[in-house]
Short mmCIF file of C-alpha atoms in Angstrom, two decimals:
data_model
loop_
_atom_site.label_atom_id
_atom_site.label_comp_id
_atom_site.label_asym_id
_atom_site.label_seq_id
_atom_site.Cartn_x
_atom_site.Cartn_y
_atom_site.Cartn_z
CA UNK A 281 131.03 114.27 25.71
CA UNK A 282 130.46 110.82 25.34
CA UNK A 283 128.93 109.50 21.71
CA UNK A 284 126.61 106.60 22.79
CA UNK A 285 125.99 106.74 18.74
CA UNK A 286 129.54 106.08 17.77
CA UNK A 287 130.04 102.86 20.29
CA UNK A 288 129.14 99.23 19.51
CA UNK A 289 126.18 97.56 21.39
CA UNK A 290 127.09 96.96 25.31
CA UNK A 291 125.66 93.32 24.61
CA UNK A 292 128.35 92.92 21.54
CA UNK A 293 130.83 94.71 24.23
CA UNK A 294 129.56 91.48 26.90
CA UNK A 295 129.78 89.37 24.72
CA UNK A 296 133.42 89.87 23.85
CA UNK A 297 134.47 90.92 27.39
CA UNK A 298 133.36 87.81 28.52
CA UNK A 299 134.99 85.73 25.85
CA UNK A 300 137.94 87.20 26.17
CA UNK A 301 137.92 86.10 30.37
CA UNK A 302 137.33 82.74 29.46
CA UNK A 303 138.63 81.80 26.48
CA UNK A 304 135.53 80.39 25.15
CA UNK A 305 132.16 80.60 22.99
CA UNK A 306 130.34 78.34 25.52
CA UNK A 307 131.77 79.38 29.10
CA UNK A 308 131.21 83.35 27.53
CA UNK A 309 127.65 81.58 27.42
CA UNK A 310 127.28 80.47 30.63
CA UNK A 311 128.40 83.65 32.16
CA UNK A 312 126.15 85.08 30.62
CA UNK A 313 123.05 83.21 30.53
CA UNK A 314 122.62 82.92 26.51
CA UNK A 315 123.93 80.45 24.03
CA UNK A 316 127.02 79.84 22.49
CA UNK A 317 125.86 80.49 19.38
CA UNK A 318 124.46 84.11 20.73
CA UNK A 319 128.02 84.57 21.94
CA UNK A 320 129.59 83.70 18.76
CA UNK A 321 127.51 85.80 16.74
CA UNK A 322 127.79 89.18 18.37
CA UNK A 323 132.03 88.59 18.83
CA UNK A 324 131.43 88.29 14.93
CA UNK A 325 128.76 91.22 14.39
CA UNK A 326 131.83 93.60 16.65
CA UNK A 327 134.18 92.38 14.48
CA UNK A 328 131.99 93.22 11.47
CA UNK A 329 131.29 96.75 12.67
CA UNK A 330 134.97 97.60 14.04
CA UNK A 331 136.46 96.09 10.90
CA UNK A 332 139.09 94.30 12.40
CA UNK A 333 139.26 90.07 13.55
CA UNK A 334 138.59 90.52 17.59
CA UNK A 335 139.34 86.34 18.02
CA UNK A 336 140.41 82.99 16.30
CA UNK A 337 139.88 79.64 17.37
CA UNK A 338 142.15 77.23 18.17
CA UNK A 339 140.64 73.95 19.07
CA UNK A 340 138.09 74.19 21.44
CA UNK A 341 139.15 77.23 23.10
CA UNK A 342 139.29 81.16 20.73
CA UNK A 343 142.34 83.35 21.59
CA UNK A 344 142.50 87.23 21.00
CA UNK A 345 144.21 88.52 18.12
CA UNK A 346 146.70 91.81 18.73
CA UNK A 347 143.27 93.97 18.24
CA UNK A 348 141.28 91.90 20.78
CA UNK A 349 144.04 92.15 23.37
CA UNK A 350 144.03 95.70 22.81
CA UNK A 351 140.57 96.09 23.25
CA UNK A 352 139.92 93.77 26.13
CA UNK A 353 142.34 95.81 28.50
CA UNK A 354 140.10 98.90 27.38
CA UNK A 355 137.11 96.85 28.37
CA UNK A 356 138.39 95.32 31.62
CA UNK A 357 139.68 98.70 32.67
CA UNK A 358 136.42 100.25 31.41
CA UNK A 359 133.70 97.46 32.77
CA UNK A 360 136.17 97.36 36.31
CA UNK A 361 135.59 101.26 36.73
CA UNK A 362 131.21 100.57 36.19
CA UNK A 363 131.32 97.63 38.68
CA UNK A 364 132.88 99.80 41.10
CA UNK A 365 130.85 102.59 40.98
CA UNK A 366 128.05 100.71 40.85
CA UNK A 367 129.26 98.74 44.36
CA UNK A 368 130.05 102.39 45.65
CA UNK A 369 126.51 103.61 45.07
CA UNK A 370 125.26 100.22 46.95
CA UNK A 371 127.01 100.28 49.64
CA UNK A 372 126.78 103.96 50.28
CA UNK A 373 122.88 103.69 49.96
CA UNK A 374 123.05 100.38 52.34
CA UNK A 375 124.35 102.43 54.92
CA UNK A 376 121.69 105.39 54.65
CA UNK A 377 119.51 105.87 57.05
CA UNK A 378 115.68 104.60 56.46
CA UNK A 379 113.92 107.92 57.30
CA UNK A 380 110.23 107.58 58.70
CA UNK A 381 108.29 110.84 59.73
CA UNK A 382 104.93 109.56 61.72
CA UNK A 383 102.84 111.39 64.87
CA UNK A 384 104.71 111.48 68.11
CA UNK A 385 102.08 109.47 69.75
CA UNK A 386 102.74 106.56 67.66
CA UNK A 387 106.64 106.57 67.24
CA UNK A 388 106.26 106.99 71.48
CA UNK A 389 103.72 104.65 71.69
CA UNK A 390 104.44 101.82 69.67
CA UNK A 391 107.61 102.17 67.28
CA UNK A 392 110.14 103.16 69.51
CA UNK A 393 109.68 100.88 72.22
CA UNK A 394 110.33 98.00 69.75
CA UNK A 395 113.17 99.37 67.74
CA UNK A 396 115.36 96.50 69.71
CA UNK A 397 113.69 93.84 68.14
CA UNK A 398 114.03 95.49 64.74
CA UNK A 399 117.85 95.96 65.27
CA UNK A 400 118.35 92.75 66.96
CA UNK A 401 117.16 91.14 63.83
CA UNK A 402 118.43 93.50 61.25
CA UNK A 403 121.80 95.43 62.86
CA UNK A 404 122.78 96.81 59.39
CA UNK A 405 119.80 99.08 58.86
CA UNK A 406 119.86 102.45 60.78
CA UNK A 407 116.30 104.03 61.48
CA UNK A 408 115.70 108.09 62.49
CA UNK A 409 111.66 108.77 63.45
CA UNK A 410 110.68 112.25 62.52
CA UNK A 411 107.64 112.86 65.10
CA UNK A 412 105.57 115.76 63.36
CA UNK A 413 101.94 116.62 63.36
CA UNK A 414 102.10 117.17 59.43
CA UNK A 415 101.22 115.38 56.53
CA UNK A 416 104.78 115.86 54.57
CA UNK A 417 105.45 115.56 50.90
CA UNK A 418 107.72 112.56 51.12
CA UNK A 419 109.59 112.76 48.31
CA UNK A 420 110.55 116.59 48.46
CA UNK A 421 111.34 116.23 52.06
CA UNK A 422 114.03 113.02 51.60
CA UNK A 423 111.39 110.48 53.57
CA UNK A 424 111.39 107.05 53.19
CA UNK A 425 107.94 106.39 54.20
CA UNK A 426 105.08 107.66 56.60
CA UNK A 427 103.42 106.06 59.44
CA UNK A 428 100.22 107.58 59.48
CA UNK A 429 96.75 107.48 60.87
CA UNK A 430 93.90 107.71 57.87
CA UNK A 431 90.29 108.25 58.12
CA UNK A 432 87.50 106.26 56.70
CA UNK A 433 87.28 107.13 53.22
CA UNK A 434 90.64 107.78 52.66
CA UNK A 435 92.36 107.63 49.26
CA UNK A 436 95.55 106.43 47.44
CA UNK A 437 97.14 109.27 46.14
CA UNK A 438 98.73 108.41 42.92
CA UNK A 439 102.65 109.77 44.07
CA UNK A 440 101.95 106.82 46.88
CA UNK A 441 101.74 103.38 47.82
CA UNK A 442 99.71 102.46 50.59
CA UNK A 443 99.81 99.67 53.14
CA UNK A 444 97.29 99.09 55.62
CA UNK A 445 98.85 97.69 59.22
CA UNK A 446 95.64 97.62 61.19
CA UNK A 447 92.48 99.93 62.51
CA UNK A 448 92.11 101.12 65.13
CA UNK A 449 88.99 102.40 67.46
CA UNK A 450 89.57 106.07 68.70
CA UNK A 451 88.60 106.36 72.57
CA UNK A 452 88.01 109.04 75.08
CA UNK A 453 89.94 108.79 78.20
CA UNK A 454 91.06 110.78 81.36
CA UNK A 455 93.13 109.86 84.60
CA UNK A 456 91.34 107.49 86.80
CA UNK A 457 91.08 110.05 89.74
CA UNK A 458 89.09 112.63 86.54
CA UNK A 459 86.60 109.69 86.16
CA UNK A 460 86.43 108.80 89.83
CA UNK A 461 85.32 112.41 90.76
CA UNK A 462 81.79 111.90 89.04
CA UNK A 463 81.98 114.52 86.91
CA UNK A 464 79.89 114.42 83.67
CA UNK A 465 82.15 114.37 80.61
CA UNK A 466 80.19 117.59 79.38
CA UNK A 467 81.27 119.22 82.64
CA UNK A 468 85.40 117.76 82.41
CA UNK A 469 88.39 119.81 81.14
CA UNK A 470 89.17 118.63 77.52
CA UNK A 471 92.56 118.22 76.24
CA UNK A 472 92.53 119.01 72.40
CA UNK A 473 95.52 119.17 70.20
CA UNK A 474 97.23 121.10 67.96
CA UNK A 475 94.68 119.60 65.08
CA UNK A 476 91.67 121.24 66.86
CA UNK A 477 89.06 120.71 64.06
CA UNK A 478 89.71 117.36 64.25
CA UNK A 479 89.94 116.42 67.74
CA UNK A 480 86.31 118.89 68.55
CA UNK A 481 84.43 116.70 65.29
CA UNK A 482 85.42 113.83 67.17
CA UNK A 483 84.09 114.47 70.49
CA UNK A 484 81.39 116.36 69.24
CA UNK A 485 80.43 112.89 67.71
CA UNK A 486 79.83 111.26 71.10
CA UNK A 487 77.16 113.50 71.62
CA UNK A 488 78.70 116.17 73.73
CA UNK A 489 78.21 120.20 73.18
CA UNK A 490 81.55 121.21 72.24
CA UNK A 491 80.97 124.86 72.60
CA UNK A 492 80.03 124.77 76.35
CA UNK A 493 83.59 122.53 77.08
CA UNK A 494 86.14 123.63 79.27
CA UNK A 495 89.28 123.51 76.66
CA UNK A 496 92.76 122.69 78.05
CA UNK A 497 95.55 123.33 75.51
CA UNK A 498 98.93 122.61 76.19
CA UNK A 499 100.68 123.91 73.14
CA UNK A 500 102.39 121.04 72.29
CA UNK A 501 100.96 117.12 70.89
CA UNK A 502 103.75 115.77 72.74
CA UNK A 503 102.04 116.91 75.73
CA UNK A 504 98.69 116.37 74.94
CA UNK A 505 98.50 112.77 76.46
CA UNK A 506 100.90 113.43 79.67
CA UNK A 507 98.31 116.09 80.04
CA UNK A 508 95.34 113.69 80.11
CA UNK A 509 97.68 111.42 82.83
CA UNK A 510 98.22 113.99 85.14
CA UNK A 511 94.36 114.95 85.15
CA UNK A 512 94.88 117.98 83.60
CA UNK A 513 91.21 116.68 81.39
CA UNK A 514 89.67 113.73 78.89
CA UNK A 515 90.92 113.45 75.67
CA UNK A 516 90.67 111.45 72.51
CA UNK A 517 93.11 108.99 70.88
CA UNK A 518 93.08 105.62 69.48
CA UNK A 519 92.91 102.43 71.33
CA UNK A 520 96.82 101.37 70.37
CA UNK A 521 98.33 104.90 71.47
CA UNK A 522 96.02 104.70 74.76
CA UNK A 523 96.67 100.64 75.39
CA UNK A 524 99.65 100.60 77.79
CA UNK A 525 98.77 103.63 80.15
CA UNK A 526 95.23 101.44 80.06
CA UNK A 527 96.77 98.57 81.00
CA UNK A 528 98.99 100.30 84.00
CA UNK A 529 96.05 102.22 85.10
CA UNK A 530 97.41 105.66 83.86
CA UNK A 531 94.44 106.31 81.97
CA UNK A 532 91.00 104.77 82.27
CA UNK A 533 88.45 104.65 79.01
CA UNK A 534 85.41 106.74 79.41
CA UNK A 535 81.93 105.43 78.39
CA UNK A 536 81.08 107.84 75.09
CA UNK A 537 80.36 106.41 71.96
CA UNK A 538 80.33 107.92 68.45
CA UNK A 539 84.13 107.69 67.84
CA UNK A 540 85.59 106.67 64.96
CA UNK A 541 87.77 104.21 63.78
CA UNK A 542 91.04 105.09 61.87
CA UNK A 543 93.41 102.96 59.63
CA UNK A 544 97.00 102.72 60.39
CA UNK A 545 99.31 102.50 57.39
CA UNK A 546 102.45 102.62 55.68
CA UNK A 547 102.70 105.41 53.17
CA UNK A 548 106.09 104.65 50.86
CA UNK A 549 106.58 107.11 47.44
CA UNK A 550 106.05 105.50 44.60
CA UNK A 551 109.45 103.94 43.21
CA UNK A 552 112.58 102.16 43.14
CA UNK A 553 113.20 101.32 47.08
CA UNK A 554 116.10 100.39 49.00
CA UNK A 555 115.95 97.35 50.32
CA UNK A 556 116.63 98.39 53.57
CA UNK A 557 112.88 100.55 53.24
CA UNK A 558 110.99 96.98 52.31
CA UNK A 559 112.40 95.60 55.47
CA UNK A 560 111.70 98.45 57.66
CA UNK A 561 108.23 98.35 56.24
CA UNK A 562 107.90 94.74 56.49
CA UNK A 563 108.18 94.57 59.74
CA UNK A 564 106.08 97.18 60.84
CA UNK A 565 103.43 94.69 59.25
CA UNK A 566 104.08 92.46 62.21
CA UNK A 567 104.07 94.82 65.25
CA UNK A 568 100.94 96.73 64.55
#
């Protein structure tokens, strides 16, 4: 076992490493970032508490006595083996992959269709989506960060950051030949989730009797929206998940009111961070 107790200060241990490289007080000092006169004294303090002359000058310029020469192989062998593991452990977590778990809907949506322009800008940095319906602990399961979807009123949990990317209106919408039947939305086939509290205090917020609705359920959120596109009923979602089938004419927005609005954010543990996780995170800043 190692005696941390027993060993001179790592700064004294700098100090003369880096005196011993150069040959010099002042260019020890420069490495370092401290004065000459720091340098000096803590080669003399080792020498004090090791009991033995380290260096002597000559001129301008110190050389290592028998002892020093001993003891700066020990260090360069020593300080080599630490600055390798250390660029090891970098490179190794360079490489790892930024892990995000978010709702399918949104990593279908929105993320994934972009993930070229991340990787055009940043090749280096490998991304995996985990699509899942559940709020994960992030930390005990090995994520990176969360994209998620929070209500109004929502609060910063102390184990995590937050970072707002944008709100975002929930909608109800259907195919266009649903809406073009003239059926009244109380009388339509409803689509509703896995999260069926949820998706029933939403509608039910438009107005709507939720008990006398014709419920579709398709087992599965990845389905939930295909459902709604193949006319299969109405459902609810926010305006950013909804916008392109909108814009093709897949879907078509139904007149109810009474929806709410959610916040999209970033959740990241709180933490040291690669910075491979900032950047991922950065840029989701600028897409949402």
């Amino acid at each position: 076992m190692l005696r941390w107790r027993e060993l001179p200060s790592l700064s004294a241990l700098r100090a003369f490493d880096a005196t011993a490289r150069s040959g010099s007080f002042a260019e020890a000092g420069r490495a370092l970032n401290v004065t000459h006169a720091a340098v000096t004294q803590a080669v003399r303090g080792l020498e004090a508490e090791l009991g033995v002359p380290l260096v002597r000058r000559a001129g301008r310029t110190v050389v290592l006595t028998e002892a020093g020469e001993r003891l700066a192989r020990a260090l360069d062998d020593g300080f080599g083996t630490v600055a390798a593991g250390i660029a090891a452990l970098r490179e190794a977590e360079a490489r790892r992959v930024v892990r995000v778990t978010t709702t399918t809907f949104i990593a279908e949506t929105h993320v994934m269709p972009r993930l070229p322009e991340f990787w055009a800008r940043h090749p280096g940095v490998e991304v995996a989506l985990s699509p899942s319906p559940s709020k994960l602990d992030l930390a005990r399961d090995g994520f990176d960060m969360a994209i998620r979807a929070l209500s109004d009123g929502w609060v910063e949990a102390p184990e995590d950051e937050i970072r707002p990317l944008c709100r975002s209106q929930v909608i109800a919408v259907c195919a266009p030949a649903l809406a073009a039947s003239g059926m009244h939305p109380q009388d339509m086939p409803w689509v509703i989730g896995a999260d069926k509290h949820w998706e029933l205090a939403e509608v039910a917020g438009t107005g709507l009797d939720v008990t006398r609705l014709k419920r579709v359920e398709v087992g599965s959120p990845h389905l939930e929206m295909s459902a709604c596109r193949q006319g299969l009923g109405a459902g609810t979602a926010t305006e950013i998940i909804c916008r392109a089938d909108l814009e093709a004419g897949r879907l078509v927005r139904l007149p109810l009111g009474g929806l709410p609005v959610v916040t999209y954010a970033v959740v990241l543990p709180r933490g040291p961070r690669r910075p491979a996780v900032e950047v991922f995170a950065g840029w989701l800043a600028t897409i949402f």
